[in-house]
CSV table of C-alpha atoms and ligand atoms in Angstrom, one decimal:
chain,number,residue,atom,x,y,z
X,196,MET,CA,-58.2,-167.0,43.7
X,197,ASP,CA,-61.4,-168.1,42.1
X,198,TYR,CA,-62.1,-170.9,44.8
X,199,PHE,CA,-61.0,-170.9,48.5
X,200,PRO,CA,-59.3,-174.0,49.5
X,201,LEU,CA,-60.6,-175.4,52.9
X,202,PHE,CA,-60.7,-178.6,54.6
X,203,LEU,CA,-64.1,-179.6,55.7
X,204,LYS,CA,-64.9,-182.0,58.4
X,205,LEU,CA,-67.7,-184.5,57.0
X,206,LYS,CA,-67.5,-187.2,60.1
X,207,ASP,CA,-71.2,-188.4,60.5
X,208,GLN,CA,-72.6,-185.6,58.3
X,209,PRO,CA,-75.0,-186.3,55.7
X,210,CYS,CA,-74.3,-185.9,52.3
X,211,LEU,CA,-76.2,-186.2,49.2
X,212,VAL,CA,-74.9,-188.2,46.1
X,213,VAL,CA,-77.5,-187.8,42.9
X,214,GLY,CA,-76.3,-190.5,40.1
X,215,ALA,CA,-75.2,-194.2,40.7
X,216,GLY,CA,-72.8,-194.7,38.0
X,217,GLU,CA,-68.9,-195.3,37.8
X,218,ILE,CA,-68.1,-191.5,38.7
X,219,ALA,CA,-70.6,-191.3,41.5
X,220,SER,CA,-69.1,-194.4,43.0
X,221,ARG,CA,-65.7,-193.0,42.8
X,222,LYS,CA,-66.8,-189.6,44.8
X,223,ILE,CA,-68.7,-192.0,47.3
X,224,GLU,CA,-65.6,-193.7,48.1
X,225,LEU,CA,-63.6,-190.7,48.5
X,226,LEU,CA,-66.5,-189.1,50.7
X,227,LEU,CA,-66.6,-192.2,52.6
X,228,LYS,CA,-62.8,-191.9,53.7
X,229,THR,CA,-64.0,-189.0,55.8
X,230,GLY,CA,-66.4,-190.8,57.7
X,231,ALA,CA,-69.6,-188.9,56.3
X,232,ARG,CA,-72.8,-190.5,55.9
X,233,ILE,CA,-74.2,-190.7,52.4
X,234,SER,CA,-77.5,-191.0,50.5
X,235,VAL,CA,-77.6,-191.8,46.9
X,236,VAL,CA,-80.4,-191.1,44.9
X,237,ALA,CA,-80.8,-192.4,41.3
X,238,PRO,CA,-83.6,-194.6,39.7
X,239,GLU,CA,-80.8,-197.2,38.7
X,240,ILE,CA,-78.2,-198.3,40.9
X,241,GLY,CA,-74.7,-199.2,39.4
X,242,ASN,CA,-72.9,-202.5,40.7
X,243,SER,CA,-70.1,-200.7,42.2
X,244,ILE,CA,-72.4,-198.7,44.3
X,245,ALA,CA,-74.7,-201.4,45.4
X,246,GLU,CA,-71.3,-203.1,46.7
X,247,LEU,CA,-70.5,-199.8,48.6
X,248,ALA,CA,-74.0,-199.7,50.1
X,249,SER,CA,-73.0,-202.8,52.4
X,250,GLU,CA,-71.4,-199.9,54.6
X,251,SER,CA,-73.7,-198.9,57.0
X,252,ARG,CA,-73.1,-195.3,56.0
X,253,VAL,CA,-74.5,-195.5,52.4
X,254,THR,CA,-78.2,-195.1,52.1
X,255,LEU,CA,-79.5,-196.1,48.7
X,256,LEU,CA,-82.8,-194.5,47.3
X,257,GLN,CA,-83.6,-196.1,44.1
X,258,ARG,CA,-85.9,-193.2,42.3
X,259,ASN,CA,-85.7,-189.9,40.8
X,260,PHE,CA,-84.1,-186.8,42.5
X,261,ALA,CA,-86.6,-184.6,44.2
X,262,ALA,CA,-85.3,-181.1,45.6
X,263,SER,CA,-86.5,-182.3,49.1
X,264,ASP,CA,-83.7,-185.0,49.1
X,265,LEU,CA,-81.4,-181.8,49.9
X,266,ASN,CA,-83.2,-181.0,53.4
X,267,GLY,CA,-80.4,-181.4,56.4
X,268,MET,CA,-77.6,-182.2,53.8
X,269,CYS,CA,-74.6,-180.7,54.3
X,270,LEU,CA,-73.0,-181.3,50.9
X,271,ALA,CA,-74.3,-182.6,47.6
X,272,VAL,CA,-72.7,-184.0,44.5
X,273,SER,CA,-74.4,-184.7,41.3
X,274,ALA,CA,-72.8,-187.0,39.1
X,275,THR,CA,-75.7,-187.9,36.6
X,276,ASN,CA,-75.4,-188.0,32.5
X,277,THR,CA,-78.8,-185.8,32.2
X,278,ARG,CA,-77.9,-182.0,32.0
X,279,SER,CA,-81.5,-181.1,33.3
X,280,VAL,CA,-81.3,-183.4,36.6
X,281,ASN,CA,-77.6,-181.8,37.2
X,282,GLU,CA,-79.1,-178.5,36.7
X,283,ALA,CA,-82.2,-179.2,38.9
X,284,VAL,CA,-79.5,-180.6,41.7
X,285,ALA,CA,-77.4,-177.4,41.5
X,286,GLN,CA,-80.6,-175.1,41.5
X,287,ALA,CA,-82.0,-176.7,44.6
X,288,ALA,CA,-78.5,-176.7,46.3
X,289,ASN,CA,-78.0,-173.2,45.9
X,290,ALA,CA,-81.5,-172.2,47.1
X,291,ARG,CA,-80.5,-173.9,50.4
X,292,ASN,CA,-76.8,-172.8,50.5
X,293,ILE,CA,-75.7,-176.2,50.3
X,294,PRO,CA,-72.0,-176.5,48.7
X,295,VAL,CA,-72.8,-178.4,45.5
X,296,ASN,CA,-70.4,-180.4,43.0
X,297,VAL,CA,-71.7,-181.0,39.4
X,298,VAL,CA,-69.2,-183.5,38.3
X,299,ASP,CA,-67.4,-182.1,35.1
X,300,ASN,CA,-69.7,-179.1,34.9
X,301,PRO,CA,-67.6,-176.2,36.5
X,302,ASP,CA,-70.4,-173.9,35.8
X,303,LEU,CA,-72.9,-175.4,38.0
X,304,CYS,CA,-70.2,-176.0,40.9
X,305,SER,CA,-70.1,-174.0,44.0
X,306,PHE,CA,-67.0,-176.1,45.1
X,307,ILE,CA,-64.8,-178.2,43.2
X,308,PHE,CA,-63.0,-181.5,44.3
X,309,PRO,CA,-59.2,-181.1,44.4
X,310,ALA,CA,-56.6,-183.4,43.4
X,311,ILE,CA,-55.7,-185.2,46.8
X,312,VAL,CA,-52.5,-186.4,48.2
X,313,ASP,CA,-53.5,-188.4,51.2
X,314,ARG,CA,-51.0,-188.8,54.1
X,315,SER,CA,-53.4,-188.5,56.5
X,316,PRO,CA,-53.7,-186.8,58.9
X,317,LEU,CA,-51.6,-184.6,56.4
X,318,THR,CA,-53.4,-184.0,53.4
X,319,VAL,CA,-52.4,-181.8,50.3
X,320,ALA,CA,-55.0,-180.6,48.1
X,321,VAL,CA,-54.4,-179.3,44.7
X,322,SER,CA,-56.6,-177.2,42.2
X,323,SER,CA,-56.5,-175.3,39.1
X,324,GLY,CA,-59.9,-174.1,39.7
X,325,GLY,CA,-61.7,-176.2,37.3
X,326,VAL,CA,-59.4,-174.6,34.5
X,327,SER,CA,-57.3,-177.7,33.9
X,328,PRO,CA,-57.9,-180.6,36.1
X,329,VAL,CA,-54.9,-182.6,34.3
X,330,LEU,CA,-52.3,-179.8,35.2
X,331,ALA,CA,-53.8,-180.1,38.7
X,332,ARG,CA,-53.2,-184.0,38.7
X,333,LEU,CA,-49.8,-183.5,37.2
X,334,LEU,CA,-48.7,-181.4,39.9
X,335,ARG,CA,-50.3,-183.9,42.5
X,336,SER,CA,-48.0,-186.6,41.1
X,337,LYS,CA,-45.1,-184.3,41.6
X,338,VAL,CA,-46.1,-183.6,45.3
X,339,GLU,CA,-47.0,-187.4,45.6
X,340,ALA,CA,-43.5,-188.2,44.8
X,341,ALA,CA,-42.0,-185.6,46.9
X,342,ILE,CA,-43.7,-186.6,50.4
X,343,PRO,CA,-42.5,-190.0,51.7
X,344,GLY,CA,-45.2,-192.7,52.4
X,345,ALA,CA,-44.6,-192.5,56.1
X,346,PHE,CA,-45.5,-189.0,56.5
X,347,GLY,CA,-48.8,-189.5,58.0
X,348,LEU,CA,-47.0,-191.3,60.6
X,349,LEU,CA,-45.1,-188.3,61.3
X,350,ALA,CA,-47.8,-186.0,61.9
X,351,GLN,CA,-49.4,-188.4,64.0
X,352,PHE,CA,-46.2,-188.7,65.8
X,353,ALA,CA,-46.3,-184.8,66.3
X,354,GLU,CA,-49.9,-184.9,67.3
X,355,GLU,CA,-49.1,-187.1,70.3
X,356,PHE,CA,-46.5,-184.7,71.4
X,357,ARG,CA,-48.4,-181.7,70.8
X,358,SER,CA,-49.7,-180.7,74.1
X,359,LEU,CA,-46.5,-181.7,75.8
X,360,VAL,CA,-44.3,-179.4,73.8
X,361,LYS,CA,-46.7,-176.5,74.0
X,362,GLN,CA,-46.7,-177.0,77.8
X,363,ARG,CA,-42.7,-177.0,78.1
X,364,LEU,CA,-42.3,-174.2,75.4
X,365,PRO,CA,-45.1,-172.1,75.9
X,366,GLU,CA,-43.7,-169.3,73.6
X,367,ALA,CA,-45.2,-170.0,70.0
X,368,ALA,CA,-41.9,-168.7,68.1
X,369,ARG,CA,-39.7,-171.2,70.2
X,370,ARG,CA,-42.2,-173.8,69.6
X,371,ARG,CA,-42.2,-173.2,66.1
X,372,VAL,CA,-38.3,-173.6,65.8
X,373,PHE,CA,-38.4,-176.6,68.0
X,374,TRP,CA,-40.9,-178.5,65.7
X,375,GLU,CA,-38.9,-177.3,62.6
X,376,ASP,CA,-36.0,-178.9,63.6
X,377,ALA,CA,-37.5,-181.9,65.0
X,378,LEU,CA,-39.8,-182.8,62.0
X,379,GLN,CA,-36.9,-182.5,59.6
X,380,GLY,CA,-33.9,-184.2,61.1
X,381,ASN,CA,-33.0,-187.6,62.7
X,382,ILE,CA,-36.3,-187.7,64.5
X,383,ALA,CA,-38.3,-187.9,61.2
X,384,GLU,CA,-36.0,-190.4,59.8
X,385,LEU,CA,-36.5,-192.7,63.0
X,386,VAL,CA,-40.3,-192.6,62.4
X,387,PHE,CA,-40.0,-193.1,58.7
X,388,SER,CA,-38.1,-196.2,59.4
X,389,GLY,CA,-40.4,-197.4,61.8
X,390,ARG,CA,-38.5,-196.7,65.3
X,391,ARG,CA,-41.1,-194.7,66.8
X,392,ASP,CA,-40.1,-195.3,70.5
X,393,GLN,CA,-36.5,-194.2,69.8
X,394,ALA,CA,-38.0,-191.1,68.0
X,395,ALA,CA,-39.7,-190.6,71.3
X,396,ALA,CA,-36.9,-190.9,73.2
X,397,GLU,CA,-34.9,-188.4,71.3
X,398,LEU,CA,-37.7,-185.9,71.1
X,399,ARG,CA,-37.8,-185.9,74.8
X,400,THR,CA,-34.0,-185.2,75.1
X,401,LYS,CA,-34.3,-182.6,72.5
X,402,LEU,CA,-37.2,-181.1,74.4
X,403,ASP,CA,-35.2,-181.0,77.4
X,404,ALA,CA,-32.5,-179.0,75.8
X,405,ALA,CA,-34.7,-176.8,74.3
X,406,GLU,CA,-36.4,-175.8,77.5
X,407,GLN,CA,-33.1,-175.0,78.7
X,408,ALA,CA,-31.7,-172.9,76.0
X,409,LEU,CA,-32.0,-169.3,75.7
X,410,PRO,CA,-33.9,-167.9,72.5
X,411,ARG,CA,-31.4,-167.0,69.9
X,412,GLY,CA,-32.3,-165.0,66.8
X,413,GLU,CA,-30.1,-165.4,63.7
X,414,VAL,CA,-29.7,-163.3,60.3
X,415,TYR,CA,-30.1,-165.1,57.2
X,416,LEU,CA,-28.4,-162.9,54.3
X,417,ILE,CA,-30.0,-164.4,51.1
X,418,GLY,CA,-29.3,-163.8,47.6
X,419,ALA,CA,-32.6,-163.9,46.1
X,420,GLY,CA,-31.4,-163.5,42.6
X,421,PRO,CA,-32.2,-161.4,39.8
X,422,GLY,CA,-36.0,-161.8,39.7
X,423,ASP,CA,-37.4,-165.3,38.2
X,424,PRO,CA,-38.2,-167.2,41.6
X,425,ASP,CA,-36.8,-170.3,39.8
X,426,LEU,CA,-33.4,-169.0,40.3
X,427,LEU,CA,-33.7,-169.2,44.0
X,428,THR,CA,-31.5,-171.6,45.7
X,429,PHE,CA,-32.9,-174.6,47.6
X,430,ARG,CA,-31.2,-173.0,50.8
X,431,ALA,CA,-32.6,-169.6,50.2
X,432,LEU,CA,-36.2,-171.3,49.9
X,433,ARG,CA,-35.6,-173.3,53.1
X,434,LEU,CA,-34.5,-170.3,55.2
X,435,MET,CA,-37.1,-168.1,53.8
X,436,GLN,CA,-40.0,-170.5,54.7
X,437,GLN,CA,-38.7,-170.9,58.4
X,438,ALA,CA,-37.7,-167.0,59.0
X,439,ASP,CA,-40.1,-165.0,61.5
X,440,VAL,CA,-39.3,-161.7,59.6
X,441,VAL,CA,-38.5,-161.0,56.1
X,442,VAL,CA,-36.4,-157.7,55.4
X,443,TYR,CA,-36.4,-157.0,51.7
X,444,ASP,CA,-35.7,-154.1,49.2
X,445,ARG,CA,-36.8,-152.9,45.9
X,446,LEU,CA,-34.9,-155.7,43.8
X,447,VAL,CA,-37.0,-158.4,45.5
X,448,SER,CA,-39.7,-159.5,43.2
X,449,LYS,CA,-43.3,-160.0,44.5
X,450,GLU,CA,-43.1,-163.7,43.2
X,451,ILE,CA,-40.1,-164.3,45.5
X,452,LEU,CA,-41.7,-162.3,48.3
X,453,GLU,CA,-44.7,-164.8,48.3
X,454,MET,CA,-42.5,-167.9,48.7
X,455,ALA,CA,-41.5,-166.8,52.2
X,456,ARG,CA,-43.2,-168.1,55.2
X,457,ARG,CA,-46.8,-166.6,55.0
X,458,ASP,CA,-47.1,-165.5,58.4
X,459,ALA,CA,-43.8,-163.9,58.7
X,460,GLU,CA,-43.6,-160.3,59.2
X,461,LYS,CA,-42.6,-158.4,56.0
X,462,ILE,CA,-40.4,-155.3,56.5
X,463,TYR,CA,-39.9,-153.2,53.4
X,464,VAL,CA,-36.6,-151.2,53.4
X,465,GLY,CA,-36.2,-150.4,49.7
X,466,LYS,CA,-34.3,-147.6,48.4
X,467,GLN,CA,-35.2,-145.6,45.3
X,468,ARG,CA,-32.3,-144.3,43.7
X,469,SER,CA,-32.8,-140.5,44.4
X,470,ASN,CA,-35.2,-141.5,47.8
X,471,HIS,CA,-33.1,-143.4,50.3
X,472,SER,CA,-36.1,-144.4,52.4
X,473,LEU,CA,-34.1,-146.2,54.9
X,474,PRO,CA,-30.4,-145.4,55.4
X,475,GLN,CA,-27.9,-148.3,55.4
X,476,GLU,CA,-27.2,-147.8,59.0
X,477,SER,CA,-30.7,-148.2,60.0
X,478,ILE,CA,-31.0,-151.3,58.0
X,479,ASN,CA,-28.1,-152.8,59.8
X,480,GLU,CA,-29.4,-151.8,63.3
X,481,LEU,CA,-33.1,-153.2,62.3
X,482,LEU,CA,-31.3,-156.5,61.5
X,483,ALA,CA,-29.4,-156.7,64.5
X,484,ASP,CA,-32.3,-155.5,66.8
X,485,LEU,CA,-34.7,-158.2,65.4
X,486,ALA,CA,-32.2,-160.9,65.8
X,487,LEU,CA,-31.6,-159.8,69.4
X,488,SER,CA,-35.0,-160.1,70.2
X,489,GLY,CA,-34.9,-163.8,69.4
X,490,LYS,CA,-36.1,-163.6,65.9
X,491,ARG,CA,-35.0,-165.6,62.7
X,492,VAL,CA,-34.5,-162.9,60.1
X,493,ALA,CA,-34.4,-163.6,56.4
X,494,ARG,CA,-32.6,-160.3,54.9
X,495,LEU,CA,-33.6,-160.8,51.0
X,496,LYS,CA,-31.4,-159.1,48.7
X,497,GLY,CA,-31.4,-158.9,45.0
X,498,GLY,CA,-29.0,-160.9,43.1
X,499,ASP,CA,-26.0,-161.9,45.2
X,500,PRO,CA,-25.7,-160.1,48.6
X,501,PHE,CA,-21.8,-159.8,48.3
X,502,ILE,CA,-22.0,-158.2,44.7
X,503,PHE,CA,-22.8,-154.6,44.8
X,504,GLY,CA,-25.1,-155.7,47.6
X,505,ARG,CA,-23.7,-154.0,50.7
X,506,GLY,CA,-23.8,-157.5,52.1
X,507,GLY,CA,-20.8,-157.1,53.9
X,508,GLU,CA,-21.5,-153.8,55.8
X,509,GLU,CA,-24.7,-155.7,57.1
X,510,ILE,CA,-22.9,-158.6,58.5
X,511,GLU,CA,-20.1,-156.1,60.4
X,512,THR,CA,-22.9,-155.0,62.5
X,513,LEU,CA,-24.1,-158.3,63.4
X,514,LEU,CA,-20.4,-159.7,64.0
X,515,GLN,CA,-19.8,-156.3,66.4
X,516,GLN,CA,-23.0,-157.3,68.6
X,517,GLY,CA,-22.2,-161.1,68.5
X,518,ILE,CA,-25.2,-162.4,66.3
X,519,GLN,CA,-25.1,-165.4,64.6
X,520,PHE,CA,-25.7,-165.0,60.8
X,521,GLN,CA,-25.4,-167.1,57.4
X,522,VAL,CA,-25.0,-166.0,53.7
X,523,VAL,CA,-26.9,-167.4,51.0
X,524,PRO,CA,-25.2,-166.7,47.5
X,525,GLY,CA,-27.6,-165.9,44.9
X,526,ILE,CA,-27.5,-165.4,41.1
X,527,THR,CA,-26.1,-162.0,40.5
X,528,ALA,CA,-27.6,-159.8,37.9
X,529,ALA,CA,-24.6,-160.4,35.6
X,530,ALA,CA,-25.1,-164.0,35.4
X,531,GLY,CA,-28.7,-164.0,35.3
X,532,CYS,CA,-29.2,-161.4,32.6
X,533,ALA,CA,-26.4,-162.7,30.4
X,534,SER,CA,-27.9,-166.2,30.4
X,535,TYR,CA,-31.4,-165.2,29.9
X,536,ALA,CA,-30.1,-162.5,26.9
X,537,GLY,CA,-27.9,-165.1,25.4
X,538,ILE,CA,-24.9,-163.4,25.9
X,539,PRO,CA,-21.9,-165.5,27.1
X,540,LEU,CA,-20.0,-163.4,29.4
X,541,THR,CA,-16.7,-165.3,28.4
X,542,HIS,CA,-15.9,-166.8,25.1
X,543,ARG,CA,-12.7,-168.6,23.7
X,544,ASP,CA,-13.1,-166.1,20.4
X,545,HIS,CA,-14.3,-163.1,22.3
X,546,ALA,CA,-13.6,-162.5,26.0
X,547,GLN,CA,-10.9,-164.3,28.3
X,548,SER,CA,-12.2,-162.0,31.2
X,549,CYS,CA,-15.1,-160.4,32.4
X,550,THR,CA,-15.2,-157.4,34.8
X,551,PHE,CA,-18.2,-156.3,36.8
X,552,VAL,CA,-18.3,-152.8,37.7
X,553,THR,CA,-20.7,-150.0,39.2
X,554,GLY,CA,-21.4,-147.3,36.9
X,555,HIS,CA,-23.2,-145.1,39.8
X,556,LEU,CA,-22.5,-141.5,39.1
X,557,LYS,CA,-20.8,-139.5,41.9
X,558,ASP,CA,-21.2,-135.5,41.3
X,559,GLY,CA,-21.7,-136.4,37.8
X,560,ASN,CA,-18.8,-138.5,37.4
X,561,ILE,CA,-18.2,-142.4,37.5
X,562,ASN,CA,-14.6,-143.5,38.9
X,563,LEU,CA,-13.3,-146.2,36.8
X,564,ASN,CA,-9.9,-147.5,35.5
X,565,TRP,CA,-11.1,-146.4,32.1
X,566,SER,CA,-8.0,-147.4,29.9
X,567,GLN,CA,-8.2,-150.9,31.8
X,568,LEU,CA,-11.7,-151.2,30.7
X,569,ALA,CA,-11.4,-150.2,27.1
X,570,ALA,CA,-8.4,-152.9,26.4
X,571,PRO,CA,-9.7,-155.7,23.9
X,572,ASN,CA,-11.0,-159.1,24.6
X,573,GLN,CA,-12.7,-158.7,27.8
X,574,THR,CA,-16.3,-158.1,28.7
X,575,ILE,CA,-17.5,-155.4,30.9
X,576,VAL,CA,-20.7,-155.7,33.1
X,577,ILE,CA,-21.9,-152.4,34.5
X,578,TYR,CA,-24.5,-152.5,37.4
X,579,MET,CA,-26.4,-149.3,38.1
X,580,GLY,CA,-25.1,-147.7,34.8
X,581,LEU,CA,-28.3,-146.4,33.2
X,582,VAL,CA,-28.2,-142.9,34.4
X,583,GLY,CA,-24.6,-142.7,33.5
X,584,LEU,CA,-24.8,-144.6,30.2
X,585,GLU,CA,-23.6,-141.8,28.0
X,586,THR,CA,-20.7,-140.9,30.2
X,587,ILE,CA,-19.8,-144.8,30.0
X,588,CYS,CA,-19.8,-144.9,26.1
X,589,GLN,CA,-18.0,-141.6,25.6
X,590,SER,CA,-15.4,-142.6,28.4
X,591,LEU,CA,-14.8,-145.9,26.6
X,592,ILE,CA,-14.6,-144.6,23.3
X,593,GLU,CA,-11.8,-141.8,24.7
X,594,HIS,CA,-9.9,-144.5,26.0
X,595,GLY,CA,-9.7,-146.4,23.0
X,596,CYS,CA,-12.7,-148.4,22.6
X,597,PRO,CA,-13.8,-148.7,19.0
X,598,PRO,CA,-17.2,-146.7,18.6
X,599,ASP,CA,-18.6,-149.7,17.0
X,600,GLN,CA,-18.2,-151.8,19.9
X,601,PRO,CA,-21.2,-153.9,20.7
X,602,ILE,CA,-23.2,-153.1,23.8
X,603,ALA,CA,-26.2,-154.4,25.3
X,604,LEU,CA,-28.7,-153.2,27.9
X,605,ILE,CA,-31.2,-155.4,29.7
X,606,GLN,CA,-34.1,-154.5,31.5
X,607,GLN,CA,-35.6,-156.5,34.2
X,608,GLY,CA,-33.6,-159.5,33.2
X,609,THR,CA,-34.9,-163.0,34.0
X,610,THR,CA,-38.3,-161.7,34.5
X,611,ARG,CA,-41.4,-161.6,32.3
X,612,HIS,CA,-40.7,-158.0,31.5
X,613,GLN,CA,-37.5,-158.6,30.3
X,614,ARG,CA,-36.1,-156.3,27.2
X,615,VAL,CA,-32.9,-156.2,25.5
X,616,ILE,CA,-31.5,-153.2,23.4
X,617,THR,CA,-28.4,-153.9,21.4
X,618,GLY,CA,-26.3,-151.3,19.7
X,619,THR,CA,-22.9,-149.8,19.6
X,620,LEU,CA,-20.9,-147.3,22.2
X,621,SER,CA,-21.9,-144.5,19.5
X,622,ASP,CA,-25.4,-145.3,19.0
X,623,MET,CA,-26.4,-146.8,22.2
X,624,PRO,CA,-27.2,-143.6,24.3
X,625,GLN,CA,-29.6,-142.4,21.7
X,626,LYS,CA,-31.5,-145.8,21.3
X,627,VAL,CA,-32.0,-145.9,25.2
X,628,GLU,CA,-33.2,-142.6,25.2
X,629,ASN,CA,-35.9,-143.3,22.8
X,630,ALA,CA,-36.9,-146.8,24.6
X,631,ASP,CA,-38.9,-145.9,27.6
X,632,ILE,CA,-36.7,-148.2,30.0
X,633,LYS,CA,-37.8,-149.3,33.4
X,634,PRO,CA,-35.2,-150.3,35.9
X,635,PRO,CA,-33.4,-152.2,37.0
X,636,THR,CA,-31.1,-152.4,34.0
X,637,LEU,CA,-27.7,-154.0,33.2
X,638,ILE,CA,-25.1,-153.3,30.7
X,639,ILE,CA,-22.8,-155.5,28.9
X,640,VAL,CA,-20.0,-154.3,26.7
X,641,GLY,CA,-17.9,-156.4,24.5
X,642,THR,CA,-18.1,-158.6,21.2
X,643,VAL,CA,-19.7,-161.3,22.9
X,644,VAL,CA,-23.0,-159.2,22.7
X,645,ARG,CA,-23.1,-160.4,19.1
X,646,LEU,CA,-23.3,-164.0,20.0
X,647,ARG,CA,-27.0,-162.9,20.9
X,648,GLU,CA,-28.0,-163.1,17.4
X,649,GLN,CA,-27.6,-166.9,17.6
X,650,LEU,CA,-28.0,-167.7,21.3
X,651,GLU,CA,-31.0,-165.9,22.1
X,652,TRP,CA,-33.3,-168.0,23.7
X,653,PHE,CA,-35.7,-166.4,26.2
X,654,GLN,CA,-38.6,-164.6,24.7
X,655,PRO,CA,-41.0,-163.6,27.2
X,656,ALA,CA,-44.6,-162.7,25.9
G,718,SAH,N1,-26.6,-157.5,44.4
G,718,SAH,C1,-27.2,-157.3,43.4
G,718,SAH,C2,-26.5,-156.2,42.7
G,718,SAH,C3,-27.4,-154.9,43.6
G,718,SAH,S1,-27.0,-153.4,42.8
G,718,SAH,C4,-26.7,-158.5,42.4
G,718,SAH,O1,-25.9,-159.4,42.6
G,718,SAH,O2,-27.3,-158.7,41.2
G,718,SAH,C5,-28.2,-152.9,41.6
G,718,SAH,C6,-28.2,-153.2,40.1
G,718,SAH,O3,-28.2,-154.5,40.0
G,718,SAH,C7,-29.3,-152.6,39.5
G,718,SAH,O4,-29.1,-151.2,39.4
G,718,SAH,C8,-29.0,-153.4,38.0
G,718,SAH,O5,-27.9,-152.7,37.4
G,718,SAH,C9,-28.7,-154.6,38.5
G,718,SAH,N2,-29.7,-155.5,38.5
G,718,SAH,C10,-30.2,-156.5,39.6
G,718,SAH,N3,-31.1,-156.8,39.1
G,718,SAH,C11,-31.5,-156.9,37.7
G,718,SAH,C12,-32.3,-157.5,36.8
G,718,SAH,N4,-33.1,-158.4,37.2
G,718,SAH,N5,-32.4,-157.1,35.5
G,718,SAH,C13,-31.1,-156.0,35.2
G,718,SAH,N6,-30.3,-155.6,36.1
G,718,SAH,C14,-30.5,-155.9,37.6
């Protein structure tokens, strides 16, 4: 982060603007919204600024800038066309530790103006760190479209009831649940549609109920998909953002974890293949204990929780203890990797069925129905198959698969590190051994693999 975002209280604070053209006038208008007092220094004063000066909070000083103009100021903006003046302002401000912005001149700025979505008191500020103001503005327009115009009213409404709710629900966690619910449902709609009194009545009823209810934890078993955060479901995202605790493992990418609520406690229970850091039973108990203490727990799992994810086992423990839970499906590695590798899992000319199997070795063996898997016109997707790759290829050939049957191995599918290696059952083990592969990897066997030659589309740098 090159610039730290802050919201600055400028009410009645003196700010200096150097320059009095159109750009200066836009900055002045913006600053006036905060209640700042503004001194404008410029040898010539443009029309729009002269108009603004009718406001009592704007003082015009028609002359050249002098460093002493900055004395006592808490913020400075330089919006002149003259590089030497801009530099002088920046230098004098820096010498006094006054935050300074030189319009369109990131080198001289100690702060930059964000693109703003104003639903006061709710404000969203977007910045590209000066790298691409246009990009920041594009994002701003998306946010603008996503936030109802009356959002400010909702914030005011919440403010009015804030201390009452705090008094009646003293524990922060319960209060947060209350507000999250109140600000999203019917009460919010009532505020948006201008029925404030009705909203207030509903809020009071809800508060009565919340005061009496016992705190109740819940577990959200969430499929976080194969890696690309864009592949999360809306529901996964919503629950991740309201959870008090996030329990995650190795397959959950850092980018996805960052989308969880910032102040949620994050607990890593990841397993390495040969190093089971936390046994499954302990994870099950951990989830139950957290929920029983009244927490909302997001259990993030790679891919889909019910596909080679032991999601069923985690739920069983919760069931036994009467803990509420919900399961959110995720895009499983097979679907994610196949799409991003350009390999359709079924195809009218190639495969009428698709089987997901685990290639996990147990005592050096893989216990699978090989003759069934070796039959033609199907696609086999193998999870956890890297270590057993040679055994897999051999067994398929032994059971009647042609040695030149196409096979693909997808490393870290859907992420920026995705790599795809294709070959045949006979040459694949050697190819993979030479390729310095990083987990996780998924294997796809079947003639559909050939379609990648035409359908490959995702080529991360
Ligand atoms: N529940 C998960 C699977 C967990 S088993 C799901 O539905 O996807 C772990 C195995 O999933 C890994 O060994 C690997 O075979 C596969 N896998 C998960 N994410 C992957 C990815 N991004 N790229 C390739 N394989 C992946």
